[in-house]
PDB file of C-alpha atoms in Angstrom:
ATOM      1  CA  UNK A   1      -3.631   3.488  -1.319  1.00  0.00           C
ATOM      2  CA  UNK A   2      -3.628   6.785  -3.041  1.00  0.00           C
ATOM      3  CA  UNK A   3      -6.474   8.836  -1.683  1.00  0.00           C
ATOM      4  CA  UNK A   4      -7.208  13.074  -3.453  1.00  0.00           C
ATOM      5  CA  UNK A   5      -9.681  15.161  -2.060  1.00  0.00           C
ATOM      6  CA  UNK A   6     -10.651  18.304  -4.794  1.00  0.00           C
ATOM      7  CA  UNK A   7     -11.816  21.073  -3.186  1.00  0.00           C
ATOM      8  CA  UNK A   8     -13.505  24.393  -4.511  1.00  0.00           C
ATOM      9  CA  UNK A   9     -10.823  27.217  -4.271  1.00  0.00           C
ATOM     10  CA  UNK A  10     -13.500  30.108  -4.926  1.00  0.00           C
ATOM     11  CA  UNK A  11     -15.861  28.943  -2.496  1.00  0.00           C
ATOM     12  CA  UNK A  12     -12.560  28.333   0.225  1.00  0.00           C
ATOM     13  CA  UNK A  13     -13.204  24.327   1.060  1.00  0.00           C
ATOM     14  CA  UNK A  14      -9.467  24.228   1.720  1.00  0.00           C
ATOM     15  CA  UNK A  15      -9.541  24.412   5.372  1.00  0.00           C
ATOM     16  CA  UNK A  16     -12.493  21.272   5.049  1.00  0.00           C
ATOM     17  CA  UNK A  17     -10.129  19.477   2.869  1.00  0.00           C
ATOM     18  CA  UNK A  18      -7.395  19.770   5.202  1.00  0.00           C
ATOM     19  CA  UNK A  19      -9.477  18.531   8.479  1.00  0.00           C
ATOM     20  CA  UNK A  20     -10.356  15.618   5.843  1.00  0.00           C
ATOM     21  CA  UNK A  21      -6.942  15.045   5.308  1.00  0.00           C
ATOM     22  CA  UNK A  22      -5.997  14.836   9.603  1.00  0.00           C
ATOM     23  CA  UNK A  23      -9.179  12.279   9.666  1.00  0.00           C
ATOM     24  CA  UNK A  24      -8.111   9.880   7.010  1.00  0.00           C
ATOM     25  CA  UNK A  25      -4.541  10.274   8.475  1.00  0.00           C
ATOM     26  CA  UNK A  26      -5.929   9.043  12.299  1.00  0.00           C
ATOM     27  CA  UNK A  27      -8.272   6.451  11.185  1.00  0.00           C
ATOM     28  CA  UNK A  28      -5.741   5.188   8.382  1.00  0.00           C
ATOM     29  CA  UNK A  29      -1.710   5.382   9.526  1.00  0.00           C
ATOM     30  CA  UNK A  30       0.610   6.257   7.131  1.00  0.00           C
ATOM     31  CA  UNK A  31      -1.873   6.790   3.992  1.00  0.00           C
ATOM     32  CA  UNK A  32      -1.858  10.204   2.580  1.00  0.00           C
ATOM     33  CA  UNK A  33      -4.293  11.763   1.500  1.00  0.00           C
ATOM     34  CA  UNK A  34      -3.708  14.593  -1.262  1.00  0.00           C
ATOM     35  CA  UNK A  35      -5.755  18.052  -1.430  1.00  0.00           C
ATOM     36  CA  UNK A  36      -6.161  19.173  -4.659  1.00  0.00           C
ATOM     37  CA  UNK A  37      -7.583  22.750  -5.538  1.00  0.00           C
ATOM     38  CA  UNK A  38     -10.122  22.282  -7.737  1.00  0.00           C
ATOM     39  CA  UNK A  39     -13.485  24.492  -9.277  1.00  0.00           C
ATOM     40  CA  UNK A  40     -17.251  25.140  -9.744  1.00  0.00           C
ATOM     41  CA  UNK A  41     -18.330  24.184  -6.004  1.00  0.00           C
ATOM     42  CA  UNK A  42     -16.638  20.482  -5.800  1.00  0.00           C
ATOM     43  CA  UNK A  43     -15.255  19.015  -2.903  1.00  0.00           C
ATOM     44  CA  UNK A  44     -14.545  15.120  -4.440  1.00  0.00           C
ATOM     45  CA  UNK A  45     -12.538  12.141  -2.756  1.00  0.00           C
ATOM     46  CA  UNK A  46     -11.421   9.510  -4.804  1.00  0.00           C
ATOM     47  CA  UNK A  47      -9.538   6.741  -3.827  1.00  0.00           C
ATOM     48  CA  UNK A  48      -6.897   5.021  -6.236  1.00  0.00           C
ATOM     49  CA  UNK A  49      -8.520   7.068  -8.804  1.00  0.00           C
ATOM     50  CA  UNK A  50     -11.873   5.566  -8.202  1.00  0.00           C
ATOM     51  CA  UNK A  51     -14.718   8.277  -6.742  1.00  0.00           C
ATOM     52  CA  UNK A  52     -16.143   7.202  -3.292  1.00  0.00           C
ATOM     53  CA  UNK A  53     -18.168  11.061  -2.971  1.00  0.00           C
ATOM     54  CA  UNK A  54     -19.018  13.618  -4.840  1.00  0.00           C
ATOM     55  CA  UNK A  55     -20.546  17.292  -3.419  1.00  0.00           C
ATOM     56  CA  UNK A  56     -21.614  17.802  -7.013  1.00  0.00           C
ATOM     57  CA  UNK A  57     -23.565  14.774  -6.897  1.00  0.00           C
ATOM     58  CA  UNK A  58     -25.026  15.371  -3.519  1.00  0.00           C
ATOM     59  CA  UNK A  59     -25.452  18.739  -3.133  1.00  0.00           C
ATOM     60  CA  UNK A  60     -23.565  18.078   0.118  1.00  0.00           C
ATOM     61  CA  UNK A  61     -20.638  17.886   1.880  1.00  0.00           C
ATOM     62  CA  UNK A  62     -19.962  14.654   3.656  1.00  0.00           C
ATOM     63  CA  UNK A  63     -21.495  14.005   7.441  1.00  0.00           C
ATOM     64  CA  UNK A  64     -19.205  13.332   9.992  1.00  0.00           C
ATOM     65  CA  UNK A  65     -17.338   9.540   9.229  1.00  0.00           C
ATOM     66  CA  UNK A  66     -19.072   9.608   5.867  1.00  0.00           C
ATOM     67  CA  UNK A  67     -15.658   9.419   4.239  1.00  0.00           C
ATOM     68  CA  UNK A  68     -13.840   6.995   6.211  1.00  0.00           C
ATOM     69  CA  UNK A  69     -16.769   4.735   6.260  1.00  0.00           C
ATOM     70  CA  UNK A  70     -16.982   5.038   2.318  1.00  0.00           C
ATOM     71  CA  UNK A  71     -12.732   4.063   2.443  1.00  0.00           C
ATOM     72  CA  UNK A  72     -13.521   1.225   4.488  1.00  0.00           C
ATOM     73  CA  UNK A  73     -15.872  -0.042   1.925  1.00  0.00           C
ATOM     74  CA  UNK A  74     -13.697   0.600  -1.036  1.00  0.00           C
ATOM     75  CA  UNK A  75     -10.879  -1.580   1.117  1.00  0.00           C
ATOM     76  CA  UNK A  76     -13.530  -4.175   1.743  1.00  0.00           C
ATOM     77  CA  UNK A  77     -14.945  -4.443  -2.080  1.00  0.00           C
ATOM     78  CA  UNK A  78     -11.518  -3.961  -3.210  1.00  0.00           C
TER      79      UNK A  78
END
């Protein structure tokens, strides 16, 4: 499972992305998940390519478990 996470450079969502990251690392051993510095306010996780959130679509960054719930469903669907 390939999981990236763009983040917004200019707005400094790094340090979000990377407690993202240590979350989907706990909750899913031995998958890596890949911060990517991205632009114009995003912070976007897509797994194997396929987009599971969007802040652009939102207007929101994820609540707390959002994003490993959302994995979970991808693995279930999948």
């Amino acid at each position: 499972m390939n999981i990236r996470i763009e983040y917004c450079v200019v707005w400094n969502y790094e340090p979000s992305a990377l407690s993202l990251r240590e979350e989907i690392s706990l909750a899913f051993p031995g998958v890596m998940a890949s911060p990517v510095s991205g632009d114009r306010g995003s912070f976007e996780v897509f797994v194997n390519e396929f987009q599971i959130f969007s802040k652009l679509d939102l207007d929101r960054f994820p609540n707390e478990g959002e994003i490993i719930n959302l994995i979970n469903l991808y693995i279930e669907n999948e």
